[in-house]
Coordinates of C-alpha atoms in Angstrom, one line a residue:
X1 CA 14.2 -11.6 -42.9
X2 CA 10.8 -11.9 -41.1
X3 CA 12.1 -14.0 -38.2
X4 CA 13.0 -11.1 -35.9
X5 CA 10.0 -8.9 -36.5
X6 CA 7.6 -11.9 -36.2
X7 CA 9.3 -12.9 -32.9
X8 CA 9.0 -9.3 -31.6
X9 CA 5.3 -9.2 -32.7
X10 CA 4.6 -12.5 -30.9
X11 CA 6.2 -11.2 -27.7
X12 CA 4.3 -7.9 -27.8
X13 CA 1.0 -9.7 -28.5
X14 CA 1.5 -12.0 -25.5
X15 CA 2.2 -9.0 -23.3
X16 CA -0.9 -7.2 -24.6
X17 CA -3.1 -10.3 -24.0
X18 CA -1.8 -10.8 -20.4
X19 CA -2.3 -7.1 -19.5
X20 CA -5.8 -7.1 -20.7
X21 CA -6.6 -10.4 -19.0
X22 CA -5.1 -9.2 -15.7
X23 CA -7.1 -5.9 -15.8
X24 CA -10.3 -7.8 -16.3
X25 CA -9.7 -10.4 -13.6
X26 CA -7.9 -8.5 -10.8
X27 CA -9.2 -9.1 -7.3
X28 CA -10.1 -6.0 -5.3
X29 CA -9.4 -6.2 -1.6
X30 CA -12.0 -4.8 0.8
X31 CA -11.6 -2.8 4.0
X32 CA -13.8 -3.5 7.1
X33 CA -14.1 -1.4 10.2
X34 CA -14.2 -3.8 13.2
X35 CA -17.5 -3.5 15.0
X36 CA -18.8 -1.0 12.4
X37 CA -20.0 2.1 14.3
X38 CA -19.2 0.5 17.7
X39 CA -15.5 0.3 16.8
X40 CA -13.1 -1.6 19.1
X41 CA -14.6 -1.0 22.5
X42 CA -16.3 -2.8 25.4
X43 CA -18.8 -5.1 23.7
X44 CA -22.5 -5.2 24.5
X45 CA -22.3 -9.0 24.8
X46 CA -19.5 -11.6 24.8
X47 CA -20.2 -12.8 21.2
X48 CA -20.5 -9.3 19.7
X49 CA -17.3 -9.2 17.7
X50 CA -17.5 -12.9 16.6
X51 CA -21.1 -12.2 15.4
X52 CA -19.8 -9.3 13.5
X53 CA -17.0 -11.3 11.8
X54 CA -19.3 -14.3 11.1
X55 CA -21.6 -12.0 9.0
X56 CA -18.8 -11.2 6.6
X57 CA -16.6 -12.9 4.0
X58 CA -12.9 -12.3 4.3
X59 CA -10.2 -13.3 1.7
X60 CA -6.4 -12.8 1.7
X61 CA -5.5 -9.2 1.1
X62 CA -8.6 -7.8 2.9
X63 CA -8.0 -5.2 5.6
X64 CA -9.6 -4.9 9.0
X65 CA -9.5 -1.5 10.8
X66 CA -9.5 -1.3 14.6
X67 CA -10.7 2.2 15.7
X68 CA -10.4 3.0 19.4
X69 CA -9.0 5.5 21.9
X70 CA -5.3 4.5 22.4
X71 CA -5.3 5.3 26.1
X72 CA -8.3 3.0 26.6
X73 CA -7.5 -0.1 24.5
X74 CA -5.0 -1.8 22.3
X75 CA -5.0 -4.7 19.8
X76 CA -3.1 -7.9 20.0
X77 CA -3.0 -10.8 17.6
X78 CA -2.6 -14.0 19.6
X79 CA -2.7 -17.8 19.3
X80 CA -5.9 -19.7 19.7
X81 CA -5.0 -20.8 23.2
X82 CA -4.3 -17.2 24.3
X83 CA -7.5 -16.1 22.7
X84 CA -9.5 -18.7 24.7
X85 CA -7.7 -17.8 28.0
X86 CA -7.5 -14.1 27.2
X87 CA -3.7 -14.1 27.8
X88 CA -1.8 -11.0 26.6
X89 CA 1.6 -12.2 27.6
X90 CA 2.9 -13.6 24.3
X91 CA 1.2 -11.7 21.4
X92 CA 2.1 -12.5 17.8
X93 CA 1.7 -8.8 17.0
X94 CA 0.6 -5.7 18.9
X95 CA -1.1 -2.5 17.7
X96 CA -1.7 0.7 19.7
X97 CA -2.3 3.6 17.3
X98 CA -6.1 3.8 17.7
X99 CA -6.5 3.4 14.0
X100 CA -4.8 0.1 13.2
X101 CA -5.1 -1.2 9.6
X102 CA -4.4 -4.9 9.6
X103 CA -4.0 -6.9 6.4
X104 CA -5.3 -10.5 6.5
X105 CA -2.3 -12.2 4.9
X106 CA -3.4 -15.8 4.4
X107 CA -6.3 -18.3 4.7
X108 CA -7.1 -19.6 8.2
X109 CA -8.4 -18.3 11.5
X110 CA -6.8 -15.3 13.1
X111 CA -7.4 -14.2 16.7
X112 CA -7.4 -10.7 18.2
X113 CA -7.9 -9.5 21.8
X114 CA -7.5 -6.3 23.8
X115 CA -4.4 -6.7 25.9
X116 CA -5.6 -4.4 28.7
X117 CA -6.4 -6.3 32.0
X118 CA -10.0 -7.5 32.0
X119 CA -11.0 -6.1 28.6
X120 CA -10.9 -9.4 26.9
X121 CA -12.7 -11.7 29.3
X122 CA -14.9 -9.2 31.1
X123 CA -15.3 -6.6 28.3
X124 CA -15.9 -9.0 25.5
X125 CA -13.0 -7.5 23.4
X126 CA -11.9 -10.6 21.6
X127 CA -12.6 -11.7 18.0
X128 CA -11.7 -14.6 15.7
X129 CA -11.8 -14.1 11.9
X130 CA -11.8 -16.9 9.4
X131 CA -10.1 -16.0 6.0
X132 CA -11.3 -18.1 3.1
X133 CA -8.8 -19.7 0.8
X134 CA -8.4 -19.3 -3.0
X135 CA -10.8 -21.0 -5.4
X136 CA -13.1 -22.8 -3.0
X137 CA -13.9 -26.3 -4.4
X138 CA -17.3 -26.7 -6.1
X139 CA -19.5 -29.7 -5.6
X140 CA -20.1 -32.0 -8.7
X141 CA -22.2 -35.1 -9.3
X142 CA -21.4 -38.1 -7.1
X143 CA -20.4 -36.1 -4.0
X144 CA -16.9 -35.4 -5.3
X145 CA -15.4 -31.9 -5.5
X146 CA -13.8 -30.2 -8.5
X147 CA -11.4 -27.4 -7.7
X148 CA -11.5 -24.4 -9.9
X149 CA -7.9 -23.7 -9.3
X150 CA -6.9 -25.1 -12.7
X151 CA -7.7 -21.8 -14.3
X152 CA -4.6 -19.6 -15.0
X153 CA -3.9 -17.3 -12.1
X154 CA -4.5 -13.7 -13.0
X155 CA -1.7 -11.2 -12.5
X156 CA -2.7 -8.7 -9.8
X157 CA -1.3 -5.3 -8.8
X158 CA -2.7 -5.6 -5.3
X159 CA -1.1 -3.4 -2.7
X160 CA -1.0 -5.4 0.5
X161 CA -1.4 -2.2 2.5
X162 CA 0.6 -3.4 5.5
X163 CA 0.4 -1.4 8.8
X164 CA 3.3 1.1 9.2
X165 CA 6.2 0.2 11.5
X166 CA 5.2 2.8 14.0
X167 CA 1.8 1.3 14.6
X168 CA 2.6 -2.3 14.7
X169 CA 5.2 -4.4 16.6
X170 CA 6.0 -7.8 15.1
X171 CA 6.8 -10.3 17.9
X172 CA 8.2 -13.8 16.9
X173 CA 7.1 -16.7 19.1
X174 CA 8.6 -20.1 18.5
X175 CA 7.6 -21.1 15.0
X176 CA 5.0 -18.3 14.8
X177 CA 5.6 -14.9 13.3
X178 CA 3.2 -12.6 11.7
X179 CA 3.7 -12.6 7.9
X180 CA 4.4 -9.0 6.8
X181 CA 4.4 -9.7 3.1
X182 CA 1.1 -11.4 2.2
X183 CA 1.0 -12.7 -1.3
X184 CA -1.8 -11.5 -3.5
X185 CA -4.0 -14.6 -4.0
X186 CA -6.7 -14.9 -6.6
X187 CA -10.1 -15.8 -5.1
X188 CA -13.7 -16.3 -5.9
X189 CA -15.8 -15.2 -3.0
X190 CA -19.3 -13.6 -2.9
X191 CA -19.0 -9.9 -2.2
X192 CA -15.6 -9.5 -3.8
X193 CA -14.6 -8.7 -7.4
X194 CA -14.1 -12.3 -8.7
X195 CA -11.2 -13.8 -10.6
X196 CA -11.8 -14.7 -14.3
X197 CA -14.8 -17.0 -14.8
X198 CA -14.6 -19.8 -17.4
X199 CA -16.9 -17.7 -19.6
X200 CA -14.6 -14.7 -19.5
X201 CA -11.6 -16.9 -20.1
X202 CA -13.3 -18.4 -23.2
X203 CA -14.0 -14.9 -24.5
X204 CA -10.3 -13.9 -24.1
X205 CA -9.2 -17.1 -25.9
X206 CA -11.6 -16.5 -28.8
X207 CA -10.3 -12.9 -29.2
X208 CA -6.7 -13.9 -29.0
X209 CA -6.1 -13.4 -32.8
X210 CA -7.3 -9.8 -32.3
X211 CA -4.8 -9.2 -29.5
X212 CA -2.0 -10.8 -31.7
X213 CA -3.0 -8.5 -34.6
X214 CA -2.8 -5.4 -32.3
X215 CA 0.5 -6.5 -30.8
X216 CA 1.9 -7.1 -34.3
X217 CA 0.9 -3.7 -35.4
X218 CA 2.6 -2.2 -32.3
X219 CA 5.7 -4.1 -33.2
X220 CA 5.8 -3.5 -36.9
X221 CA 4.8 0.2 -37.0
X222 CA 8.2 1.5 -35.6
X223 CA 10.0 -0.6 -38.2
X224 CA 8.3 1.3 -41.1
X225 CA 9.8 4.6 -40.0
X226 CA 13.4 3.4 -39.9

């Protein structure tokens, strides 16, 4: 007689536990304006935009905003070789709205230039951004590393915030194509809302009976009124 209510109670309790854990551990993406007050424009020196990017920490899901006058500049995401040579002939993606919000979809280095003639090599309008991966390994005794990725991945409700179709053109090139659906990846990076720490996880585990009790009450209460 108690099999069905108990099963329902257990399911509800699990859902309650996961929801509370996900709310406490969700990662919050950040938005950065490229060049800060300078925006995306002729740079004061050739390393200006890389110096700006190197002073920040980027993780998957973060957004970078290119602000500029559309008639003066544009934005192209390019390969490393095209970044070095300032070639705008085969961009991976191109933006030209003047207020382009670009989501950083995955770990790795991403390259951006202005595609207008001379703006990249002579105007210093090129930038590379390194996006950190999830759960960077932590050093332990003996020189080995111990990844923290063995913790349960928190559920996230992150909105990837992709640029609209009228501000970005996706251009396939060989095996390269800009990922338009970046996955929400849990990360632990200074300057961002971190994923669950081991201490927080332990607290949730110790309080699991409380969550089960609350879930059970939610499941049984409607049965009392039948």
